[in-house]
């Protein structure tokens, strides 16, 4: 049963998993017959207490309108790791958590809820997702067995609203062009920050957690060679160059090298939050990551280093790649990459087809739309 709630060992026989999912689905359906708990908002995210759900929570708990906030968290979650004052916590793999989710008036999620969850009358499920869709997700990916549920979802532009409607098989009128709540904090931090780093945030190719994938031959050995070359070329330069690895990337364990002129932030290392890193950066280097869409609102230089562009098999949603890469400049080789690090190209990187709102009001727009 616990496996069917999305979180535990895959060593159970398939028939037990299927039976557990079926029984928990019946329990969830029974809970949906209970009255909706008015003015209760349930939040869930991956990792626990993060991303758009965390930003939405932080906005809503400041409204002081009698709204009660709750969180679904993993069994190993440390409540002291986050400021969750005023919120009730439920262990995700528990019957009480299922009941609480089925009866909350509002549910906000970034990666889906339970695989057996369903929509019900009197409840509003808000799919905040965890970035705009670049690579094949949802209905664009034939390997996805089920779609995340939501009464509404959010987008940063009309262009992405159209793609999300297709990916989640939702009417386009249900996609709110509000911007992402996590970027409210980014805008506020950027106004107070003095940018002093060049930031490299590549997406993962080979993952060790979550959605296990192998999307290209670009591996830790190739990355190490590139970094050694960059390290030599940055010698004597007064540049703080930071490589932030994706938390799902196998390079967190495999890239063991240390460098004189490159700071590597691995999963589990003490480090600033992603909004803090973005706000403190003079320029961003990435590849196929939706962090570029976040960064575009800052109107700072963006470089694309994609040494495996022809080898990358994840697949793009039709029509996205050309528009996406227009928000920055392509760095076709190591020399171009180093040149960008030393002297980021000065140009306007904002692409209004990707981002329509460049303020700190996304969470407010979502809440007003949900309650209109």
Tab-separated table of C-alpha atoms in Angstrom:
chain	number	residue	atom	x	y	z
A	1	UNK	CA	0.000	0.000	0.000
A	2	UNK	CA	2.757	2.419	0.874
A	3	UNK	CA	4.374	1.864	-2.486
A	4	UNK	CA	1.074	2.766	-4.111
A	5	UNK	CA	1.192	6.091	-2.316
A	6	UNK	CA	4.216	6.921	-4.350
A	7	UNK	CA	7.135	6.590	-2.175
A	8	UNK	CA	8.588	3.358	-1.073
A	9	UNK	CA	10.483	0.313	-2.237
A	10	UNK	CA	9.751	-1.147	-5.616
A	11	UNK	CA	10.646	-4.623	-4.316
A	12	UNK	CA	7.015	-5.500	-3.574
A	13	UNK	CA	5.343	-7.888	-6.040
A	14	UNK	CA	3.317	-6.100	-8.702
A	15	UNK	CA	0.063	-7.683	-7.613
A	16	UNK	CA	0.495	-6.301	-4.088
A	17	UNK	CA	1.202	-2.844	-5.478
A	18	UNK	CA	-1.883	-3.007	-7.702
A	19	UNK	CA	-4.048	-4.270	-4.864
A	20	UNK	CA	-2.727	-1.585	-2.538
A	21	UNK	CA	-3.383	1.119	-5.096
A	22	UNK	CA	-6.923	-0.175	-5.652
A	23	UNK	CA	-7.730	-0.283	-1.919
A	24	UNK	CA	-6.250	3.155	-1.280
A	25	UNK	CA	-8.211	4.459	-4.237
A	26	UNK	CA	-11.394	3.155	-2.636
A	27	UNK	CA	-10.428	4.838	0.621
A	28	UNK	CA	-9.733	8.127	-1.164
A	29	UNK	CA	-13.109	7.898	-2.929
A	30	UNK	CA	-14.829	7.275	0.412
A	31	UNK	CA	-13.053	10.303	1.899
A	32	UNK	CA	-14.385	12.383	-0.994
A	33	UNK	CA	-17.879	11.734	0.393
A	34	UNK	CA	-16.935	13.646	3.548
A	35	UNK	CA	-17.626	17.390	3.734
A	36	UNK	CA	-14.979	19.713	2.327
A	37	UNK	CA	-13.034	21.450	5.078
A	38	UNK	CA	-13.599	25.108	4.270
A	39	UNK	CA	-10.635	27.508	4.361
A	40	UNK	CA	-8.092	24.656	4.460
A	41	UNK	CA	-5.221	24.644	1.954
A	42	UNK	CA	-3.076	21.530	1.479
A	43	UNK	CA	0.394	21.830	-0.072
A	44	UNK	CA	2.759	19.227	-1.467
A	45	UNK	CA	5.978	19.411	-3.481
A	46	UNK	CA	9.139	17.546	-4.450
A	47	UNK	CA	11.397	17.833	-2.581
A	48	UNK	CA	9.378	18.466	0.556
A	49	UNK	CA	8.424	22.120	1.100
A	50	UNK	CA	9.945	23.613	-2.020
A	51	UNK	CA	9.386	25.387	-5.301
A	52	UNK	CA	6.061	26.949	-6.288
A	53	UNK	CA	4.143	25.255	-3.482
A	54	UNK	CA	6.416	26.737	-0.835
A	55	UNK	CA	6.146	30.194	-2.405
A	56	UNK	CA	2.358	29.924	-2.576
A	57	UNK	CA	2.250	28.812	1.067
A	58	UNK	CA	4.394	31.731	2.181
A	59	UNK	CA	2.109	34.156	0.379
A	60	UNK	CA	-1.143	32.693	1.689
A	61	UNK	CA	-0.117	32.470	5.333
A	62	UNK	CA	0.527	36.217	5.338
A	63	UNK	CA	-3.044	37.057	4.293
A	64	UNK	CA	-4.468	36.414	7.781
A	65	UNK	CA	-7.928	35.608	6.453
A	66	UNK	CA	-8.638	32.540	8.519
A	67	UNK	CA	-6.988	30.171	6.044
A	68	UNK	CA	-5.513	27.036	7.626
A	69	UNK	CA	-2.451	25.600	5.878
A	70	UNK	CA	-1.315	21.951	5.827
A	71	UNK	CA	1.592	20.078	4.229
A	72	UNK	CA	2.163	16.554	2.943
A	73	UNK	CA	5.760	15.569	3.766
A	74	UNK	CA	7.908	12.457	3.628
A	75	UNK	CA	8.595	10.197	6.594
A	76	UNK	CA	12.145	11.568	6.959
A	77	UNK	CA	11.189	15.254	6.754
A	78	UNK	CA	12.717	17.429	9.475
A	79	UNK	CA	10.208	20.138	10.502
A	80	UNK	CA	13.064	22.226	11.866
A	81	UNK	CA	14.506	22.535	8.346
A	82	UNK	CA	11.802	25.001	7.274
A	83	UNK	CA	9.730	27.765	8.765
A	84	UNK	CA	6.276	26.195	8.729
A	85	UNK	CA	4.803	28.133	11.610
A	86	UNK	CA	1.033	27.782	11.674
A	87	UNK	CA	0.925	24.772	9.335
A	88	UNK	CA	-0.130	21.232	10.212
A	89	UNK	CA	2.062	18.443	8.806
A	90	UNK	CA	0.926	15.029	7.589
A	91	UNK	CA	3.201	12.131	6.713
A	92	UNK	CA	2.380	11.506	3.066
A	93	UNK	CA	2.280	7.722	3.466
A	94	UNK	CA	-0.556	7.700	6.005
A	95	UNK	CA	-4.322	7.301	5.901
A	96	UNK	CA	-4.766	10.576	7.781
A	97	UNK	CA	-2.855	12.364	5.004
A	98	UNK	CA	-5.087	10.821	2.330
A	99	UNK	CA	-8.185	11.914	4.203
A	100	UNK	CA	-6.820	15.429	4.748
A	101	UNK	CA	-5.976	15.780	1.054
A	102	UNK	CA	-9.370	14.525	-0.084
A	103	UNK	CA	-11.210	16.983	2.155
A	104	UNK	CA	-9.136	20.199	1.913
A	105	UNK	CA	-10.844	23.046	0.072
A	106	UNK	CA	-7.631	23.865	-1.820
A	107	UNK	CA	-4.784	21.579	-2.869
A	108	UNK	CA	-1.571	23.020	-4.343
A	109	UNK	CA	0.997	20.653	-5.881
A	110	UNK	CA	4.122	20.729	-8.053
A	111	UNK	CA	4.469	17.057	-9.047
A	112	UNK	CA	1.000	15.609	-8.649
A	113	UNK	CA	-0.715	14.258	-5.536
A	114	UNK	CA	-1.511	10.561	-5.082
A	115	UNK	CA	-1.806	8.349	-8.129
A	116	UNK	CA	-5.327	7.438	-7.020
A	117	UNK	CA	-6.427	11.033	-6.239
A	118	UNK	CA	-9.450	12.446	-8.032
A	119	UNK	CA	-11.188	15.768	-8.419
A	120	UNK	CA	-14.283	16.386	-6.352
A	121	UNK	CA	-17.003	19.013	-5.991
A	122	UNK	CA	-16.206	21.875	-3.642
A	123	UNK	CA	-12.432	21.384	-3.860
A	124	UNK	CA	-9.998	23.319	-6.060
A	125	UNK	CA	-6.784	21.546	-7.100
A	126	UNK	CA	-4.099	23.915	-8.396
A	127	UNK	CA	-1.338	22.328	-10.479
A	128	UNK	CA	1.592	24.711	-9.907
A	129	UNK	CA	3.995	22.297	-11.621
A	130	UNK	CA	7.757	22.910	-11.280
A	131	UNK	CA	8.683	24.803	-14.409
A	132	UNK	CA	7.432	25.503	-17.897
A	133	UNK	CA	7.292	22.545	-20.312
A	134	UNK	CA	10.314	22.332	-22.613
A	135	UNK	CA	10.859	18.612	-22.858
A	136	UNK	CA	8.136	16.053	-23.404
A	137	UNK	CA	5.874	15.826	-20.354
A	138	UNK	CA	2.359	14.581	-19.732
A	139	UNK	CA	0.471	13.693	-22.895
A	140	UNK	CA	3.550	14.569	-24.999
A	141	UNK	CA	5.437	11.650	-23.428
A	142	UNK	CA	4.076	8.205	-24.389
A	143	UNK	CA	5.843	6.679	-21.396
A	144	UNK	CA	3.866	8.709	-18.848
A	145	UNK	CA	1.177	6.388	-17.426
A	146	UNK	CA	-1.009	9.079	-15.832
A	147	UNK	CA	-1.417	12.846	-15.862
A	148	UNK	CA	-1.285	15.104	-12.799
A	149	UNK	CA	-4.745	16.270	-11.880
A	150	UNK	CA	-5.821	19.875	-11.468
A	151	UNK	CA	-8.816	22.125	-11.847
A	152	UNK	CA	-6.413	24.825	-12.976
A	153	UNK	CA	-2.715	25.027	-13.842
A	154	UNK	CA	-0.379	28.006	-14.233
A	155	UNK	CA	1.827	29.336	-17.022
A	156	UNK	CA	4.244	32.210	-17.580
A	157	UNK	CA	2.865	33.134	-21.004
A	158	UNK	CA	0.109	32.400	-23.477
A	159	UNK	CA	2.599	30.319	-25.460
A	160	UNK	CA	3.203	28.000	-22.498
A	161	UNK	CA	-0.485	28.017	-21.580
A	162	UNK	CA	-1.182	26.385	-24.918
A	163	UNK	CA	1.531	23.738	-24.352
A	164	UNK	CA	0.391	22.983	-20.802
A	165	UNK	CA	-3.213	22.598	-21.911
A	166	UNK	CA	-2.050	19.949	-24.363
A	167	UNK	CA	0.352	18.278	-21.903
A	168	UNK	CA	-2.220	17.976	-19.111
A	169	UNK	CA	-5.212	17.537	-21.442
A	170	UNK	CA	-6.982	20.512	-19.882
A	171	UNK	CA	-9.068	23.255	-21.508
A	172	UNK	CA	-6.865	26.247	-22.215
A	173	UNK	CA	-9.257	28.434	-20.202
A	174	UNK	CA	-8.133	26.430	-17.147
A	175	UNK	CA	-4.495	27.511	-17.588
A	176	UNK	CA	-3.846	30.745	-15.678
A	177	UNK	CA	-1.183	33.037	-17.165
A	178	UNK	CA	0.047	34.287	-13.822
A	179	UNK	CA	3.768	33.616	-13.677
A	180	UNK	CA	5.338	31.275	-11.126
A	181	UNK	CA	5.111	32.036	-7.384
A	182	UNK	CA	8.728	30.993	-6.845
A	183	UNK	CA	9.775	33.945	-8.990
A	184	UNK	CA	8.077	36.457	-6.693
A	185	UNK	CA	10.955	35.876	-4.308
A	186	UNK	CA	13.481	36.014	-7.149
A	187	UNK	CA	12.281	39.484	-8.187
A	188	UNK	CA	12.466	40.762	-4.614
A	189	UNK	CA	15.915	39.302	-4.029
A	190	UNK	CA	17.224	40.686	-7.317
A	191	UNK	CA	16.225	44.208	-6.304
A	192	UNK	CA	18.391	43.904	-3.183
A	193	UNK	CA	21.311	41.877	-4.574
A	194	UNK	CA	24.636	42.952	-5.987
A	195	UNK	CA	25.320	40.323	-8.703
A	196	UNK	CA	28.807	38.893	-8.276
A	197	UNK	CA	28.848	35.383	-9.787
A	198	UNK	CA	28.580	33.669	-13.150
A	199	UNK	CA	26.192	30.755	-12.625
A	200	UNK	CA	26.068	27.482	-14.562
A	201	UNK	CA	22.945	25.371	-14.002
A	202	UNK	CA	22.808	22.427	-16.417
A	203	UNK	CA	19.926	19.998	-16.365
A	204	UNK	CA	20.583	16.340	-15.602
A	205	UNK	CA	21.201	13.716	-18.280
A	206	UNK	CA	21.525	10.695	-16.011
A	207	UNK	CA	19.382	10.739	-12.865
A	208	UNK	CA	19.819	8.865	-9.612
A	209	UNK	CA	16.533	9.805	-7.933
A	210	UNK	CA	12.974	10.570	-8.988
A	211	UNK	CA	12.383	9.937	-12.690
A	212	UNK	CA	15.344	7.644	-13.505
A	213	UNK	CA	16.564	8.538	-16.987
A	214	UNK	CA	19.559	8.344	-19.311
A	215	UNK	CA	19.063	11.157	-21.809
A	216	UNK	CA	22.487	11.516	-23.460
A	217	UNK	CA	26.070	10.291	-23.414
A	218	UNK	CA	27.272	13.494	-21.729
A	219	UNK	CA	28.623	12.128	-18.442
A	220	UNK	CA	30.769	13.040	-15.451
A	221	UNK	CA	34.029	12.208	-17.248
A	222	UNK	CA	33.245	14.613	-20.081
A	223	UNK	CA	32.114	17.255	-17.603
A	224	UNK	CA	35.341	16.854	-15.606
A	225	UNK	CA	37.440	17.422	-18.736
A	226	UNK	CA	35.463	20.549	-19.605
A	227	UNK	CA	35.793	21.886	-16.066
A	228	UNK	CA	39.548	21.262	-15.979
A	229	UNK	CA	39.901	23.286	-19.183
A	230	UNK	CA	37.760	26.106	-17.802
A	231	UNK	CA	39.709	26.056	-14.547
A	232	UNK	CA	42.990	26.634	-16.368
A	233	UNK	CA	41.577	29.434	-18.513
A	234	UNK	CA	40.108	31.240	-15.491
A	235	UNK	CA	43.458	31.330	-13.695
A	236	UNK	CA	44.233	34.941	-12.808
A	237	UNK	CA	40.721	36.133	-13.638
A	238	UNK	CA	38.772	37.847	-10.876
A	239	UNK	CA	35.662	35.818	-11.547
A	240	UNK	CA	33.520	33.771	-9.210
A	241	UNK	CA	32.234	30.905	-11.330
A	242	UNK	CA	29.666	28.597	-9.732
A	243	UNK	CA	28.382	25.265	-11.072
A	244	UNK	CA	25.094	24.239	-9.449
A	245	UNK	CA	24.292	20.568	-10.159
A	246	UNK	CA	20.712	19.414	-10.563
A	247	UNK	CA	19.641	17.523	-7.401
A	248	UNK	CA	18.658	14.460	-9.465
A	249	UNK	CA	21.938	14.340	-11.415
A	250	UNK	CA	24.257	11.352	-10.955
A	251	UNK	CA	27.129	13.840	-11.196
A	252	UNK	CA	26.421	14.779	-7.591
A	253	UNK	CA	28.075	11.485	-6.672
A	254	UNK	CA	30.339	10.883	-9.685
A	255	UNK	CA	31.928	14.307	-10.203
A	256	UNK	CA	34.448	14.172	-7.382
A	257	UNK	CA	37.013	16.652	-8.752
A	258	UNK	CA	37.831	19.934	-7.041
A	259	UNK	CA	39.008	23.057	-8.854
A	260	UNK	CA	40.867	26.246	-8.015
A	261	UNK	CA	38.592	28.623	-9.913
A	262	UNK	CA	35.262	26.798	-9.973
A	263	UNK	CA	32.876	26.332	-7.090
A	264	UNK	CA	30.658	23.234	-7.393
A	265	UNK	CA	27.407	23.016	-5.446
A	266	UNK	CA	26.324	19.402	-5.057
A	267	UNK	CA	23.139	17.999	-3.593
A	268	UNK	CA	23.369	18.091	0.184
A	269	UNK	CA	26.046	20.793	0.292
A	270	UNK	CA	25.309	23.905	2.354
A	271	UNK	CA	24.307	26.421	-0.284
A	272	UNK	CA	22.005	29.330	-1.061
A	273	UNK	CA	18.548	28.640	-2.447
A	274	UNK	CA	18.044	28.683	-6.211
A	275	UNK	CA	16.338	32.127	-6.106
A	276	UNK	CA	19.269	33.469	-4.091
A	277	UNK	CA	21.764	32.046	-6.583
A	278	UNK	CA	19.879	33.446	-9.575
A	279	UNK	CA	19.484	36.860	-7.962
A	280	UNK	CA	23.211	37.040	-7.151
A	281	UNK	CA	24.333	36.091	-10.669
A	282	UNK	CA	25.471	38.459	-13.412
A	283	UNK	CA	24.703	35.866	-16.078
A	284	UNK	CA	23.340	32.340	-16.406
A	285	UNK	CA	24.607	29.391	-18.415
A	286	UNK	CA	22.252	26.481	-18.951
A	287	UNK	CA	21.053	24.088	-21.650
A	288	UNK	CA	17.626	22.454	-21.628
A	289	UNK	CA	16.466	23.623	-18.202
A	290	UNK	CA	13.344	25.646	-17.474
A	291	UNK	CA	15.411	27.697	-15.027
A	292	UNK	CA	16.079	29.802	-18.136
A	293	UNK	CA	12.409	30.816	-18.167
A	294	UNK	CA	12.732	31.944	-14.542
A	295	UNK	CA	15.910	33.865	-15.296
A	296	UNK	CA	14.461	35.626	-18.334
A	297	UNK	CA	12.446	37.909	-16.063
A	298	UNK	CA	15.708	39.465	-14.806
A	299	UNK	CA	16.775	40.681	-18.263
A	300	UNK	CA	20.364	39.484	-17.764
A	301	UNK	CA	22.653	37.593	-20.170
A	302	UNK	CA	21.860	33.932	-20.825
A	303	UNK	CA	24.199	31.492	-22.538
A	304	UNK	CA	23.324	28.024	-23.831
A	305	UNK	CA	26.075	25.387	-23.662
A	306	UNK	CA	24.734	22.189	-25.207
A	307	UNK	CA	27.628	19.925	-26.223
A	308	UNK	CA	25.196	17.008	-26.581
A	309	UNK	CA	22.512	18.868	-28.544
A	310	UNK	CA	22.447	16.257	-31.315
A	311	UNK	CA	22.651	13.391	-28.821
A	312	UNK	CA	19.993	14.511	-26.350
A	313	UNK	CA	17.077	12.087	-26.526
A	314	UNK	CA	14.633	13.515	-23.972
A	315	UNK	CA	12.696	15.185	-26.761
A	316	UNK	CA	11.270	18.685	-27.041
A	317	UNK	CA	7.632	19.667	-27.113
A	318	UNK	CA	6.930	20.778	-30.710
A	319	UNK	CA	7.596	24.459	-31.277
A	320	UNK	CA	9.368	25.121	-27.984
A	321	UNK	CA	13.082	24.773	-28.779
A	322	UNK	CA	13.385	27.540	-31.375
A	323	UNK	CA	11.616	30.079	-29.200
A	324	UNK	CA	13.444	28.959	-26.063
A	325	UNK	CA	16.917	29.389	-27.521
A	326	UNK	CA	16.058	32.898	-28.718
A	327	UNK	CA	16.171	34.028	-25.087
A	328	UNK	CA	19.969	33.738	-25.023
A	329	UNK	CA	23.061	33.091	-27.099
A	330	UNK	CA	24.388	29.706	-28.165
A	331	UNK	CA	27.880	28.790	-26.959
A	332	UNK	CA	28.978	26.230	-29.577
A	333	UNK	CA	32.337	25.256	-28.085
A	334	UNK	CA	34.579	25.525	-25.060
A	335	UNK	CA	36.201	28.773	-26.219
A	336	UNK	CA	32.784	30.419	-26.558
A	337	UNK	CA	31.821	29.128	-23.115
A	338	UNK	CA	34.937	30.571	-21.507
A	339	UNK	CA	34.486	33.887	-23.332
A	340	UNK	CA	30.939	34.126	-21.993
A	341	UNK	CA	32.133	33.375	-18.443
A	342	UNK	CA	34.822	36.051	-18.631
A	343	UNK	CA	32.693	38.687	-20.357
A	344	UNK	CA	28.990	37.826	-20.628
A	345	UNK	CA	27.444	39.086	-23.801
A	346	UNK	CA	25.415	42.223	-23.111
A	347	UNK	CA	22.011	41.898	-24.706
A	348	UNK	CA	18.377	41.820	-23.671
A	349	UNK	CA	17.578	38.209	-22.853
A	350	UNK	CA	13.925	38.636	-21.960
A	351	UNK	CA	11.564	36.915	-24.366
A	352	UNK	CA	7.978	38.032	-23.883
A	353	UNK	CA	6.715	34.896	-25.609
A	354	UNK	CA	8.189	32.957	-22.669
A	355	UNK	CA	7.464	35.387	-19.840
A	356	UNK	CA	4.652	37.944	-19.743
A	357	UNK	CA	4.733	39.044	-16.097
A	358	UNK	CA	8.027	40.341	-14.727
A	359	UNK	CA	6.876	41.373	-11.247
A	360	UNK	CA	6.417	39.759	-7.828
A	361	UNK	CA	2.639	39.266	-8.031
A	362	UNK	CA	2.298	35.693	-9.355
A	363	UNK	CA	0.983	34.180	-6.115
A	364	UNK	CA	-1.448	37.057	-5.735
A	365	UNK	CA	-2.754	36.566	-9.288
A	366	UNK	CA	-3.237	32.834	-8.689
A	367	UNK	CA	-5.170	33.373	-5.473
A	368	UNK	CA	-7.381	36.042	-7.020
A	369	UNK	CA	-8.121	33.780	-9.992
A	370	UNK	CA	-8.903	30.762	-7.823
A	371	UNK	CA	-11.285	32.799	-5.687
A	372	UNK	CA	-12.908	34.904	-8.393
